[in-house]
Short mmCIF file of C-alpha atoms in Angstrom, two decimals:
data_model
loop_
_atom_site.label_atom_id
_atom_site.label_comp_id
_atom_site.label_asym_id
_atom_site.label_seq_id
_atom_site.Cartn_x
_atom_site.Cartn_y
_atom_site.Cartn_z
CA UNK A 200 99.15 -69.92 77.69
CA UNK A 201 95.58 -68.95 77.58
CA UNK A 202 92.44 -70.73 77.41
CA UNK A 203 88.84 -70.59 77.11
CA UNK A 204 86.64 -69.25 80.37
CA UNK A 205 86.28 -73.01 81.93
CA UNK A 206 89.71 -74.24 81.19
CA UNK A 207 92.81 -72.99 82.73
CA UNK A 208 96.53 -74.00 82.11
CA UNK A 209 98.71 -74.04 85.22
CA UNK A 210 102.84 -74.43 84.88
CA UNK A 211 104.47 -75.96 87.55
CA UNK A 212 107.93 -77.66 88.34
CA UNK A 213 106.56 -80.46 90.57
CA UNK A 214 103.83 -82.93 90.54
CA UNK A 215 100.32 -82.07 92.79
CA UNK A 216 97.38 -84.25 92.80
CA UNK A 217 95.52 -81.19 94.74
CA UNK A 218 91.82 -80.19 93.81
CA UNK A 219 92.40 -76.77 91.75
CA UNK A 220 89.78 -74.13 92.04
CA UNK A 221 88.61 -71.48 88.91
CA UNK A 222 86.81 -68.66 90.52
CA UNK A 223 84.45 -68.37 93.73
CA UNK A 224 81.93 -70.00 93.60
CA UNK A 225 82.71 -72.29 90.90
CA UNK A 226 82.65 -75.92 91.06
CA UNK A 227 86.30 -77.98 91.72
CA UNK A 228 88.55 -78.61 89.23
CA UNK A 229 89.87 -82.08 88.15
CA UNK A 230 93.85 -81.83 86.90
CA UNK A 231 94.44 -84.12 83.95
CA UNK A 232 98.08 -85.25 83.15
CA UNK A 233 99.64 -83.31 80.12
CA UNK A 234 102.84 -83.57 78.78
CA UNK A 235 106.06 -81.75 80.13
CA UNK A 236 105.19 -81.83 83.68
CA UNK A 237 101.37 -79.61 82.38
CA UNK A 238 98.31 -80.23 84.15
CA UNK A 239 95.23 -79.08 82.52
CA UNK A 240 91.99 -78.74 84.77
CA UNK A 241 88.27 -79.21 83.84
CA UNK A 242 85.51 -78.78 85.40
CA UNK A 243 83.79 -82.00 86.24
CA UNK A 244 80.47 -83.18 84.42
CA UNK A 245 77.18 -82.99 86.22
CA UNK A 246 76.65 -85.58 88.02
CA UNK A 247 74.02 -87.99 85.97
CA UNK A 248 70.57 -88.67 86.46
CA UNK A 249 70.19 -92.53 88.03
CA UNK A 250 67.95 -94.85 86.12
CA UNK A 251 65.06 -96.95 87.43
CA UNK A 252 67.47 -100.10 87.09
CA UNK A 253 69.15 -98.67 89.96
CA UNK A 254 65.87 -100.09 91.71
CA UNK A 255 66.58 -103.44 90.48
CA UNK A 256 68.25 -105.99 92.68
CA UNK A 257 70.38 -108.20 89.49
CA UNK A 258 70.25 -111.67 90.00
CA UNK A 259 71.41 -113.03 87.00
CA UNK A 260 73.91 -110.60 85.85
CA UNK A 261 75.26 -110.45 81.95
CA UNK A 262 78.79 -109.50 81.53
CA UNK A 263 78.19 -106.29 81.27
CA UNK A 264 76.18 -106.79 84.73
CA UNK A 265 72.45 -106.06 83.25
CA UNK A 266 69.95 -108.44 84.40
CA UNK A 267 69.65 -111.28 82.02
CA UNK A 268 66.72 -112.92 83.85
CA UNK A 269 63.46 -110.75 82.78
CA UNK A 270 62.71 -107.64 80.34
CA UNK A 271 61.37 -104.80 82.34
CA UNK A 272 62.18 -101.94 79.74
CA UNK A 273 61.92 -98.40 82.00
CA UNK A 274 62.41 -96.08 78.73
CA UNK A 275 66.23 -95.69 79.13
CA UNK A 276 66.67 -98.84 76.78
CA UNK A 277 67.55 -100.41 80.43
CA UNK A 278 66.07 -103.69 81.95
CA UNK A 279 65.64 -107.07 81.68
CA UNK A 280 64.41 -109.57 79.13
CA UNK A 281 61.35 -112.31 80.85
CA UNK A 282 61.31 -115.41 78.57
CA UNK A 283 58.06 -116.64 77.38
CA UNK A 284 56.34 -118.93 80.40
CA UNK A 285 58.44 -117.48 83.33
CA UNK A 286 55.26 -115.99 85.10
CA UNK A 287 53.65 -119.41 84.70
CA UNK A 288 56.94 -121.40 86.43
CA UNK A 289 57.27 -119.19 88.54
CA UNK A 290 53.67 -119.59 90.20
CA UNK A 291 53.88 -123.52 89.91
CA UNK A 292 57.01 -123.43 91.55
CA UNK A 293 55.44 -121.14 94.57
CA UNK A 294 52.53 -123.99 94.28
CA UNK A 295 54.82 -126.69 94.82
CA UNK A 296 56.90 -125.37 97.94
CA UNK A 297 53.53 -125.29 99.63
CA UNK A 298 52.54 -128.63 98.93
CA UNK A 299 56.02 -129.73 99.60
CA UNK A 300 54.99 -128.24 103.07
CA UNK A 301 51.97 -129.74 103.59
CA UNK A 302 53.28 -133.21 102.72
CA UNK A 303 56.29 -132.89 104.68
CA UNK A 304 53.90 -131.94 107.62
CA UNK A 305 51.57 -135.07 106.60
CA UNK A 306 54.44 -137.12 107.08
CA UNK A 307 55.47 -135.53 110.36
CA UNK A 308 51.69 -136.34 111.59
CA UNK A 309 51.49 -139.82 110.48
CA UNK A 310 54.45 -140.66 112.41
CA UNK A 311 56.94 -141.45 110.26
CA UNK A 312 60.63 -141.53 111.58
CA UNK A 313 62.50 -138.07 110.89
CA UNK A 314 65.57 -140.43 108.94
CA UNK A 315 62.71 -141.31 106.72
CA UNK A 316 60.84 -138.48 106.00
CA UNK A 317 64.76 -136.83 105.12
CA UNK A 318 65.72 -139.54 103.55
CA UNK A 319 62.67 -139.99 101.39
CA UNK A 320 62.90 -136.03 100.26
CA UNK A 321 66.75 -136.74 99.77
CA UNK A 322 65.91 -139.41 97.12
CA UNK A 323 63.09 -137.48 95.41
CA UNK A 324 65.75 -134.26 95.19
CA UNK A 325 68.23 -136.23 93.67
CA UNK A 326 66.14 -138.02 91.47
CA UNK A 327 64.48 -134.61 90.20
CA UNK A 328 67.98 -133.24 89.14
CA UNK A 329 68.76 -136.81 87.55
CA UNK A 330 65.60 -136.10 85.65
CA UNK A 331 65.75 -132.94 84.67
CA UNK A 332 69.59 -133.23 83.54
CA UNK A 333 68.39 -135.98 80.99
CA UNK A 334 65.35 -134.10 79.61
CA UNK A 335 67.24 -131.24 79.11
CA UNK A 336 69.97 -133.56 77.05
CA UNK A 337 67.35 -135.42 75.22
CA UNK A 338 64.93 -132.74 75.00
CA UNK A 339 62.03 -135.74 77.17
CA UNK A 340 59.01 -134.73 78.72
CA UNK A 341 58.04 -137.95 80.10
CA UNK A 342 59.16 -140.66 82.30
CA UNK A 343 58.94 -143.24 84.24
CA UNK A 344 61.01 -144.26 86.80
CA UNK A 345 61.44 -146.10 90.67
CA UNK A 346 61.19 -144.95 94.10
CA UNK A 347 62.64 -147.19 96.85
CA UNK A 348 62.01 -144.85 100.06
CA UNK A 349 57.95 -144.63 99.82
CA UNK A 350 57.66 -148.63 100.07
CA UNK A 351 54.40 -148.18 99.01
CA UNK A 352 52.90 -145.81 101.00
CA UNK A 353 51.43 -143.17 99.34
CA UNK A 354 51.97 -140.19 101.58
CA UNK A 355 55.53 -140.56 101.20
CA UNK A 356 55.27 -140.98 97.84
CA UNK A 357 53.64 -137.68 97.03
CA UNK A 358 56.35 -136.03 99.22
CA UNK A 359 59.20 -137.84 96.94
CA UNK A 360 57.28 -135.96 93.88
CA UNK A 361 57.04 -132.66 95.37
CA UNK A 362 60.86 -133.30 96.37
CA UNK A 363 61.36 -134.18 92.88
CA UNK A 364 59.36 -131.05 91.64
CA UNK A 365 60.50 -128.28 94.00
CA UNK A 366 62.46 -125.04 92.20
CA UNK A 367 66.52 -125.80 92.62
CA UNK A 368 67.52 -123.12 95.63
CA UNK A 369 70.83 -121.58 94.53
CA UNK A 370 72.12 -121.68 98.11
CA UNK A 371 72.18 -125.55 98.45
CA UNK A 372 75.36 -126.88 98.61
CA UNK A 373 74.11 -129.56 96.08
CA UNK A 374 70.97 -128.83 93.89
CA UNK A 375 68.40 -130.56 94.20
CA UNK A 376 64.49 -131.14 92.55
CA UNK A 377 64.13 -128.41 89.11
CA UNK A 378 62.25 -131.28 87.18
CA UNK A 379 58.76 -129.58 87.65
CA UNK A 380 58.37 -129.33 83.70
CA UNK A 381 58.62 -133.01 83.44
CA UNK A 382 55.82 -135.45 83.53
CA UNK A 383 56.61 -138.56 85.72
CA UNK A 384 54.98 -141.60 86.67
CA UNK A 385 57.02 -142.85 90.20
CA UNK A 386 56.36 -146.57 91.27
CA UNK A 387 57.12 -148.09 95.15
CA UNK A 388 56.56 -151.27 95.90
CA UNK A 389 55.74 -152.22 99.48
CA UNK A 390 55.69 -155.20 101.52
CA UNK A 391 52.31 -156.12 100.29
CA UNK A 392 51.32 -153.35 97.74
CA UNK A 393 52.22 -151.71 94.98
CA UNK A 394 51.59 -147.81 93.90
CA UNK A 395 51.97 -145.80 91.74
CA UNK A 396 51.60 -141.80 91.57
CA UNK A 397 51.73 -139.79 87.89
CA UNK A 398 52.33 -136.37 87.60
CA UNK A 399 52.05 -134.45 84.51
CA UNK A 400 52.52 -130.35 84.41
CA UNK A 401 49.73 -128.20 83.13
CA UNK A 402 51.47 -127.00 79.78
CA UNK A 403 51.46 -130.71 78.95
CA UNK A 404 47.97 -132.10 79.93
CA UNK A 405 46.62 -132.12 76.44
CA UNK A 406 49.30 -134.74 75.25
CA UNK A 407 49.26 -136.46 78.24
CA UNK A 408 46.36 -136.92 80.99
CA UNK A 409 47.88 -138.33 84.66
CA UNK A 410 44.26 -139.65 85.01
CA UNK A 411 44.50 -141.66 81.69
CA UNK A 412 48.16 -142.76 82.38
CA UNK A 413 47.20 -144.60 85.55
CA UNK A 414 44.20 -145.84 84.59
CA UNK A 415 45.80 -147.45 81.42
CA UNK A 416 48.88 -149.07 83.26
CA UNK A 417 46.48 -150.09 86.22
CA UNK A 418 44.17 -151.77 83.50
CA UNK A 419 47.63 -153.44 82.06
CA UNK A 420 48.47 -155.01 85.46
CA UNK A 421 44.82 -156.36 85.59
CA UNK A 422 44.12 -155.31 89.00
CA UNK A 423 44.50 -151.76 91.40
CA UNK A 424 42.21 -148.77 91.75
CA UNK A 425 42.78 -145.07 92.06
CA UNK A 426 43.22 -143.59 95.33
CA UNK A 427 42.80 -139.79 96.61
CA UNK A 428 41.99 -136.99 94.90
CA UNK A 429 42.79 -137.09 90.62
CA UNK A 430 42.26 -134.54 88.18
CA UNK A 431 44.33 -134.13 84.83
CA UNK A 432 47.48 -133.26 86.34
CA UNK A 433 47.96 -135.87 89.38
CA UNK A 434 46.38 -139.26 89.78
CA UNK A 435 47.61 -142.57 92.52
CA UNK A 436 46.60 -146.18 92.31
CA UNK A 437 47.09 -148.46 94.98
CA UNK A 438 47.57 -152.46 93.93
CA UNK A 439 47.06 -154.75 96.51
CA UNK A 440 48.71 -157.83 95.86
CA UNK A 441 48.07 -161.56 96.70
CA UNK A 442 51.00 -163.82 96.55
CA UNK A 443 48.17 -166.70 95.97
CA UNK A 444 47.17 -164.90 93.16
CA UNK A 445 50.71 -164.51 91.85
CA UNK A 446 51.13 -161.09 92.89
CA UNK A 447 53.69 -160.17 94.11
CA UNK A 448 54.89 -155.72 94.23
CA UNK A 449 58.43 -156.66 93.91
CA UNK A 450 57.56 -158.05 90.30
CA UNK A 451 54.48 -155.79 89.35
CA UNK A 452 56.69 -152.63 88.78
CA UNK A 453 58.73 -154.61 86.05
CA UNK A 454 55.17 -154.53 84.74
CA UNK A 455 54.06 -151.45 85.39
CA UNK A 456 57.31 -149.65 84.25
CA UNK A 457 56.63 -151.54 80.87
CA UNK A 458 53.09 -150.63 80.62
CA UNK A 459 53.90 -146.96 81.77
CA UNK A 460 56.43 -146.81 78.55
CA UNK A 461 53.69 -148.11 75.93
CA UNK A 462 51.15 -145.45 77.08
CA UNK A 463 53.82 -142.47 76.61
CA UNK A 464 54.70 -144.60 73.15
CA UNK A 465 50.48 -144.44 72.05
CA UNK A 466 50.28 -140.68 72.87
CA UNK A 467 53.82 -139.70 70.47
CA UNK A 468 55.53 -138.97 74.12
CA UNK A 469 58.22 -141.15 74.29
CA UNK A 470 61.48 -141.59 72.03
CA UNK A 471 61.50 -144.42 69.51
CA UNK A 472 64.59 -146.55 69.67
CA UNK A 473 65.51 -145.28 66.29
CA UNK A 474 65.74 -141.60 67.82
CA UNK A 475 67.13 -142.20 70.70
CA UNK A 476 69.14 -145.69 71.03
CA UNK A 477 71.61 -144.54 74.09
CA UNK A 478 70.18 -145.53 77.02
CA UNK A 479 73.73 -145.58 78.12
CA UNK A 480 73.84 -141.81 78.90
CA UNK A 481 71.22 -141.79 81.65
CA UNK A 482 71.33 -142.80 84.83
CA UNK A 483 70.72 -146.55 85.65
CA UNK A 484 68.42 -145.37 88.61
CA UNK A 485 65.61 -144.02 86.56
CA UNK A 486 64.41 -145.40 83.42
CA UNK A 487 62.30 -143.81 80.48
#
């Protein structure tokens, strides 16, 4: 047989899987199964050019393992798609592990046992994926809920939020936190006060001020003041109460809860019972 100058037809009575050569100099020949015991040979392709992708590390692989995460086009028509508001998480998340570090060393300062400082960042993790679970089912930005391990005091309070808040680390065993896009308002009673701490994220100050959300559900109660710093986006109040008075915390935060749920109700931020009648499907440790 004969064949053009790069491809070469070789007979043979028994099977080799040896590189063939076609000339000196030339580079190595492939052999290709043919029928009737005929191997053909080609000469390989160049070798091709890699991409810039090849500099990406894929985290979030699509089946045909591109990076589904961000869009980073290189001119190739390779890269990754970034959904609208990922820069923006991304930096409030990188705020929050640092003031989940500075509470977490408040805490250690103060004194607090190390069972509960853990415990108190254990609840607020597993509260924050309670949280965000449910907004993402009923499509809430708001709520209200409990706290039991703060007792009222406010530095382990703000730790339970930024427990709440902090970005869910793929490594954990058992995620925790992710419900940083959700505005809360977290009430601990103590022995002899009551607090209350409201967070609300940046995107969603406009609709809802922290500062306004306190102040409204402290004005409710008939009694508190804010405490610490406040701006739109995080704002405390600490109610002392007087059992001669008729205060008492353990009651107040059946109260407060109440009053928390009528302010989201006045600003269009809460469900009406018509829309969403199943409190059923949520957790019984939270409420909204």
């Amino acid at each position: 047989s004969s064949a053009g100058p790069e491809l070469h037809v070789h007979h043979t009575t028994h099977h080799t899987s040896s590189t063939q050569t076609s000339g000196e100099g030339r580079r190595p020949t492939v052999p290709l199964r043919g029928p009737s015991s005929l191997y053909t040979t080609l000469s390989p392709p160049a070798e091709a050019k890699p991409t810039k992708m090849a500099e990406y590390t894929i985290q979030f692989p699509t089946i045909e393992n591109l990076e589904a995460g961000q869009w980073s086009p290189d001119g190739t028509g390779l890269g990754h798609h970034q959904e609208i508001g990922f820069a923006e998480r991304k930096a409030a998340g990188r705020n929050t592990a640092v003031a989940m570090t500075k509470a977490l060393a408040a805490a250690t300062a103060a004194g607090y046992n190390e069972k509960l400082v853990n415990a108190t960042v254990k609840e607020g993790g597993k509260k924050g994926i309670e949280i965000s679970g449910a907004a993402d089912m009923g499509g809430l930005e708001f709520f209200c809920t409990q706290v039991a391990q703060p007792a009222g005091r406010l530095d382990l309070l703000t730790l339970t939020m930024h427990a709440m808040n902090k970005e869910i680390d793929p490594e954990e065993e058992e995620s925790k936190g992710g419900s940083g896009e959700v505005g809360k308002l977290l009430l601990s009673d103590g022995m002899k006060d009551f607090l209350m701490l409201a967070y609300v994220p940046q995107d969603k100050t406009a609709k809802v001020n922290a500062v306004e959300w306190v102040q409204f559900v402290v004005a409710e109660l008939g009694f508190g003041a804010i405490v610490g710093e406040s701006d739109d986006g995080w704002c405390a109040a600490m109610c002392p109460c007087d059992p001669e008075k008729g205060h008492f915390a353990i009651k107040i935060k059946d109260e407060a809860l109440k009053a928390g749920i009528k302010f989201l109700k006045s600003k269009g931020a809460f469900p009406d019972k018509e829309e969403e009648d199943d409190d059923e499907c949520y957790s019984g440790e939270f409420e909204w």
